Amino acid sequence: MEYTRLGQSGLKISRIALGCMSFGDPVKRTPWALDDGAAAPIFRQAVELGVTFWDTANIYSLGTSEEIVGRALREYTRREDVVLATKLWAPMHEGPGGAGLSRKAVMEQIDASLRRLNTDFVDLYQIHRFDPQTPVEETMEALHDVVKAGKARYLGASSMWAWQFATMQHAAQAHGWTRFVSMQDQYSLIHREEEREMFGLLAHQGVGSIPWSPLGGGLTTRPWGERTTPRAELNRTADQQDRPIFLDSDQAIVQAIQRIAEARGVSMAQVAMAWVLKNPVVSAPIVGATKPHHLADAVASLDLTLTAEEVSALEEPYVTRQPTFF
């Protein structure tokens, strides 16, 4: 395992992050989620491989992901050995503090997450999305107070427009509040829109990217058209705003990945992940592992260096698209 700093902060993380959306009560929104017993081998493997950065969210399986992660922290490792991240914003209940980024929601949801995780603090507390109904100053001051109360060590954000992220960072800087050190954004060979504005902003501000879906929802890990897992069968083709997640032109990208993987004698996942890791603004891609080879491939990709010709072959077929899920 390789380790790095999260952006220009002092927080040391593994270069592969364990995405915990895969864990939870299968009845709670996520039919392919793994319960405690099914998730146990993944947590043990993460510890063995040195994957010390674990990312979850309050909304994942309606809180049960956090509960499983909390139990795993006690059973398979030590709290001080793991960089633990969670998020807020999504609707947890109908009350005024059940969703969004108001001061009430921030204070209520951090306490609820800490109870489920059975810990006194999280290392990284992230806003899952931008909340247009709450003044950014209200959100950033509340998050700053969470840090000052010792309930979070660092702050991060996720999927939003670059101008929204810049506005929140400016509000924090102007008032002397805690700024974001990370951006969890969608980034893969088939979703590269973050390169246009967000990545330049992150590099300028010293913020680390921790991409979600770095393998394009699994599309870049198997030959075009192959669907061999329950999640692949259930994958959406459009987001909540009916923006397409996949395009027909993605076939050329997947075929390029397959050609390079076969020539190198490695998995397609390793090629796709190695491409994500080469971007200097990327601190740690998030791997939503449900099978042992998922983490193994991700870690192996750290040793795979793509040639300039291979990078060109992977990038050339990309077609501009709308960002999805924000």
Coordinates of C-alpha atoms in Angstrom, one line a residue:
M1 CA 0.0 0.0 0.0
E2 CA 1.1 3.5 -0.7
Y3 CA 0.2 6.4 1.6
T4 CA -0.2 10.1 0.9
R5 CA -1.6 13.3 2.4
L6 CA -5.1 14.3 1.7
G7 CA -4.6 17.3 -0.6
Q8 CA -2.2 19.7 1.2
S9 CA -3.6 18.9 4.6
G10 CA -1.6 16.9 7.2
L11 CA -4.0 14.0 7.1
K12 CA -2.2 10.8 6.0
I13 CA -4.4 8.3 4.1
S14 CA -4.0 5.2 2.1
R15 CA -4.0 5.8 -1.7
I16 CA -7.0 3.4 -2.0
A17 CA -10.2 4.2 0.0
L18 CA -12.7 1.6 1.1
G19 CA -16.1 2.7 0.0
C20 CA -18.8 1.5 2.4
M21 CA -21.9 2.2 0.4
S22 CA -21.7 -1.6 -0.3
F23 CA -22.5 -2.4 3.3
G24 CA -25.8 -2.2 5.1
D25 CA -29.2 -3.8 5.5
P26 CA -30.3 -5.0 2.1
V27 CA -33.9 -4.1 2.9
K28 CA -32.9 -0.4 3.3
R29 CA -32.8 1.0 -0.3
T30 CA -29.8 -1.1 -1.4
P31 CA -30.7 -4.7 -2.3
W32 CA -27.1 -5.6 -3.2
A33 CA -25.7 -4.3 0.1
L34 CA -23.7 -6.7 2.3
D35 CA -24.7 -7.3 6.0
D36 CA -22.2 -7.8 8.8
G37 CA -21.4 -11.4 7.9
A38 CA -21.0 -10.9 4.2
A39 CA -19.0 -7.7 4.7
A40 CA -16.6 -9.3 7.2
P41 CA -14.1 -10.7 4.6
I42 CA -13.9 -7.3 2.9
F43 CA -13.0 -5.5 6.1
R44 CA -10.4 -8.1 7.1
Q45 CA -8.9 -7.9 3.6
A46 CA -8.8 -4.1 3.8
V47 CA -6.9 -4.3 7.1
E48 CA -4.5 -6.9 5.6
L49 CA -3.8 -4.8 2.5
G50 CA -3.3 -1.6 4.5
V51 CA -6.4 0.2 3.3
T52 CA -6.8 2.5 6.2
F53 CA -9.2 5.1 4.7
W54 CA -12.8 4.1 5.1
D55 CA -15.7 6.2 3.6
T56 CA -19.4 5.9 4.4
A57 CA -22.4 8.2 4.7
N58 CA -25.5 8.6 6.9
I59 CA -27.8 7.9 3.9
Y60 CA -26.1 4.6 2.9
S61 CA -28.8 2.0 3.6
L62 CA -30.4 4.5 5.9
G63 CA -27.7 4.5 8.6
T64 CA -27.0 0.8 8.6
S65 CA -23.8 1.2 6.7
E66 CA -22.5 3.4 9.5
E67 CA -23.6 0.8 12.1
I68 CA -21.8 -2.0 10.3
V69 CA -18.6 0.1 9.8
G70 CA -18.7 1.0 13.5
R71 CA -18.8 -2.7 14.5
A72 CA -16.1 -3.5 12.0
L73 CA -13.8 -0.8 13.5
R74 CA -14.1 -2.6 16.9
E75 CA -13.7 -6.1 15.6
Y76 CA -11.1 -6.0 12.9
T77 CA -8.8 -3.0 13.7
R78 CA -8.2 -0.1 16.0
R79 CA -10.0 3.2 15.8
E80 CA -6.7 5.1 15.8
D81 CA -5.5 3.1 12.8
V82 CA -8.3 4.1 10.5
V83 CA -9.1 7.5 8.8
L84 CA -12.9 7.4 9.1
A85 CA -15.1 9.6 6.8
T86 CA -18.9 10.0 6.6
K87 CA -21.3 12.5 5.1
L88 CA -24.6 14.4 5.6
W89 CA -27.2 16.2 3.4
A90 CA -29.5 13.4 2.1
P91 CA -32.9 13.0 3.7
M92 CA -32.8 10.8 6.8
H93 CA -36.2 11.7 8.2
E94 CA -39.0 14.3 7.7
G95 CA -38.1 16.6 10.6
P96 CA -36.4 20.0 10.0
G97 CA -33.0 18.6 10.9
G98 CA -33.4 15.4 8.8
A99 CA -31.9 16.7 5.6
G100 CA -29.9 19.5 4.0
L101 CA -27.1 21.6 5.5
S102 CA -28.8 24.0 7.9
R103 CA -27.2 24.5 11.3
K104 CA -29.9 22.3 12.8
A105 CA -29.2 19.5 10.3
V106 CA -25.5 19.7 10.8
M107 CA -25.6 19.4 14.5
E108 CA -28.3 16.7 14.5
Q109 CA -26.7 14.5 11.8
I110 CA -23.2 14.6 13.2
D111 CA -24.4 13.3 16.5
A112 CA -26.6 10.6 14.9
S113 CA -23.6 9.4 12.8
L114 CA -21.3 9.3 15.8
R115 CA -23.9 7.1 17.6
R116 CA -24.2 4.7 14.7
L117 CA -20.4 4.6 14.2
N118 CA -19.9 4.2 18.0
T119 CA -17.1 6.7 18.0
D120 CA -16.4 10.1 19.5
F121 CA -15.3 11.7 16.3
V122 CA -14.9 11.2 12.5
D123 CA -11.7 12.1 10.8
L124 CA -13.4 13.6 7.7
Y125 CA -16.9 15.0 7.8
Q126 CA -18.3 15.7 4.3
I127 CA -21.3 17.5 2.8
H128 CA -22.8 15.0 0.3
R129 CA -24.1 17.8 -2.0
F130 CA -24.7 21.5 -2.1
D131 CA -27.8 22.9 -0.4
P132 CA -29.2 25.9 -2.3
Q133 CA -31.8 26.5 0.4
T134 CA -29.2 27.3 3.1
P135 CA -26.8 30.2 3.2
V136 CA -23.3 29.0 2.7
E137 CA -22.2 31.0 5.8
E138 CA -24.6 29.1 8.0
T139 CA -23.3 25.8 6.8
M140 CA -19.7 26.6 7.0
E141 CA -19.9 28.1 10.5
A142 CA -21.9 25.1 11.7
L143 CA -19.3 22.7 10.2
H144 CA -16.5 24.8 11.8
D145 CA -18.2 24.4 15.2
V146 CA -18.4 20.6 14.7
V147 CA -14.6 20.7 14.2
K148 CA -14.0 22.9 17.2
A149 CA -16.2 20.6 19.3
G150 CA -13.9 17.8 18.5
K151 CA -16.5 15.8 16.6
A152 CA -14.6 16.0 13.3
R153 CA -11.0 16.5 12.5
Y154 CA -11.3 17.7 8.8
L155 CA -14.0 18.8 6.4
G156 CA -14.8 17.7 2.9
A157 CA -17.4 18.2 0.2
S158 CA -18.8 16.1 -2.7
S159 CA -20.3 16.5 -6.2
M160 CA -21.2 20.1 -7.0
W161 CA -20.4 22.8 -9.5
A162 CA -16.9 24.4 -9.1
W163 CA -18.5 27.8 -8.4
Q164 CA -20.5 26.4 -5.5
F165 CA -17.4 24.8 -4.0
A166 CA -15.4 28.0 -4.4
T167 CA -18.2 30.0 -2.8
M168 CA -18.2 27.8 0.3
Q169 CA -14.4 27.9 0.5
H170 CA -14.4 31.7 0.2
A171 CA -17.0 32.0 3.0
A172 CA -14.9 29.9 5.3
Q173 CA -11.7 31.8 4.5
A174 CA -13.3 35.2 4.9
H175 CA -14.6 34.3 8.4
G176 CA -11.6 32.3 9.6
W177 CA -13.6 29.0 9.6
T178 CA -12.4 25.6 8.8
R179 CA -12.0 25.0 5.0
F180 CA -12.6 21.9 3.0
V181 CA -9.5 19.7 2.4
S182 CA -11.2 17.2 0.1
M183 CA -13.6 16.9 -2.8
Q184 CA -15.4 13.6 -3.4
D185 CA -16.4 13.8 -7.1
Q186 CA -17.4 11.5 -9.8
Y187 CA -14.3 10.7 -11.9
S188 CA -13.4 7.9 -14.2
L189 CA -12.5 7.2 -17.8
I190 CA -16.1 7.7 -18.8
H191 CA -16.8 10.7 -16.5
R192 CA -14.1 13.3 -16.9
E193 CA -16.1 16.6 -16.7
E194 CA -14.3 17.4 -13.4
E195 CA -11.2 18.1 -15.5
R196 CA -12.8 21.2 -17.0
E197 CA -13.0 23.5 -13.9
M198 CA -13.1 21.5 -10.6
F199 CA -9.7 19.9 -10.8
G200 CA -8.0 23.2 -11.6
L201 CA -9.7 24.8 -8.6
L202 CA -8.7 21.9 -6.3
A203 CA -5.0 22.1 -7.5
H204 CA -5.0 25.8 -6.9
Q205 CA -6.4 25.5 -3.4
G206 CA -4.5 22.4 -2.3
V207 CA -7.6 20.2 -2.0
G208 CA -7.4 16.5 -2.6
S209 CA -9.8 14.6 -4.9
I210 CA -11.2 11.3 -3.6
P211 CA -13.1 10.1 -6.7
W212 CA -16.3 8.1 -6.3
S213 CA -17.2 5.5 -9.0
P214 CA -13.6 5.5 -10.4
L215 CA -14.5 2.4 -12.4
G216 CA -17.6 4.0 -13.9
G217 CA -20.1 1.8 -12.0
G218 CA -18.2 -1.3 -13.1
L219 CA -18.5 -0.4 -16.8
T220 CA -14.8 -0.2 -17.3
T221 CA -14.1 -3.5 -15.6
R222 CA -15.7 -5.9 -18.0
P223 CA -16.1 -6.3 -21.8
W224 CA -18.8 -4.0 -23.3
G225 CA -22.3 -5.3 -22.8
E226 CA -21.4 -7.9 -20.1
R227 CA -23.5 -7.8 -17.0
T228 CA -22.6 -10.5 -14.6
T229 CA -23.4 -9.0 -11.2
P230 CA -26.7 -8.0 -9.4
R231 CA -25.5 -4.4 -9.2
A232 CA -24.7 -4.3 -12.9
E233 CA -28.2 -5.5 -13.6
L234 CA -29.7 -2.8 -11.3
N235 CA -27.4 0.1 -12.4
R236 CA -29.4 3.1 -13.5
T237 CA -28.9 4.5 -17.0
A238 CA -29.8 8.1 -16.0
D239 CA -29.7 10.2 -12.9
Q240 CA -32.5 12.0 -11.1
Q241 CA -32.5 14.8 -13.7
D242 CA -32.7 12.2 -16.5
R243 CA -29.1 13.0 -17.6
P244 CA -27.6 9.9 -19.2
I245 CA -24.9 8.1 -17.1
F246 CA -23.5 6.1 -20.0
L247 CA -23.2 6.9 -23.7
D248 CA -22.9 4.6 -26.7
S249 CA -19.5 6.2 -27.4
D250 CA -18.3 4.7 -24.1
Q251 CA -17.9 1.4 -26.0
A252 CA -14.7 2.6 -27.6
I253 CA -13.2 3.5 -24.2
V254 CA -14.1 0.1 -22.7
Q255 CA -12.6 -1.6 -25.8
A256 CA -9.4 0.3 -25.4
I257 CA -9.2 -0.7 -21.7
Q258 CA -9.8 -4.3 -22.7
R259 CA -7.0 -4.2 -25.4
I260 CA -4.5 -2.7 -23.0
A261 CA -5.4 -5.1 -20.2
E262 CA -5.0 -8.1 -22.4
A263 CA -1.7 -6.9 -23.7
R264 CA -0.4 -6.2 -20.2
G265 CA -1.8 -9.4 -18.7
V266 CA -3.7 -7.5 -16.0
S267 CA -7.4 -7.0 -15.3
M268 CA -9.4 -4.2 -16.9
A269 CA -10.1 -2.8 -13.5
Q270 CA -6.3 -2.3 -12.9
V271 CA -5.9 -0.4 -16.1
A272 CA -9.0 1.8 -15.4
M273 CA -7.9 2.5 -11.9
A274 CA -4.2 3.2 -12.8
W275 CA -5.5 5.9 -15.2
V276 CA -7.4 7.6 -12.3
L277 CA -4.5 7.4 -10.0
K278 CA -2.1 9.1 -12.4
N279 CA -3.9 12.4 -12.0
P280 CA -1.9 14.5 -9.6
V281 CA -5.0 16.0 -7.9
V282 CA -6.3 12.6 -7.0
S283 CA -5.4 11.6 -3.5
A284 CA -7.4 8.3 -3.2
P285 CA -10.0 6.7 -5.4
I286 CA -12.9 5.1 -3.5
V287 CA -13.5 1.4 -4.1
G288 CA -16.9 0.0 -3.3
A289 CA -15.8 -3.5 -2.8
T290 CA -18.2 -6.4 -2.6
K291 CA -15.8 -9.2 -3.7
P292 CA -12.1 -9.9 -2.7
H293 CA -10.8 -9.2 -6.2
H294 CA -12.2 -5.6 -6.1
L295 CA -9.7 -4.4 -3.4
A296 CA -6.9 -6.7 -4.7
D297 CA -7.2 -5.2 -8.2
A298 CA -7.3 -1.6 -6.8
V299 CA -4.1 -2.1 -4.8
A300 CA -2.4 -3.8 -7.7
S301 CA -3.1 -0.8 -9.9
L302 CA -0.7 1.2 -7.7
D303 CA 2.1 -0.7 -9.4
L304 CA 0.8 -0.2 -13.0
T305 CA 2.3 2.7 -14.9
L306 CA 0.6 3.5 -18.2
T307 CA 2.6 4.6 -21.2
A308 CA 1.9 7.9 -23.0
E309 CA 0.6 5.9 -25.9
E310 CA -1.8 3.9 -23.7
V311 CA -3.1 7.0 -22.0
S312 CA -3.8 8.5 -25.4
A313 CA -5.7 5.4 -26.5
L314 CA -7.8 5.5 -23.4
E315 CA -8.6 9.2 -23.5
E316 CA -9.1 9.8 -27.2
P317 CA -12.6 8.3 -27.5
Y318 CA -14.1 10.4 -24.7
V319 CA -17.2 12.5 -25.6
T320 CA -18.2 15.5 -23.6
R321 CA -21.3 14.9 -21.4
Q322 CA -23.3 16.5 -18.7
P323 CA -22.2 15.8 -15.1
T324 CA -24.5 13.5 -13.3
F325 CA -25.9 13.1 -9.7
F326 CA -25.7 16.8 -8.7

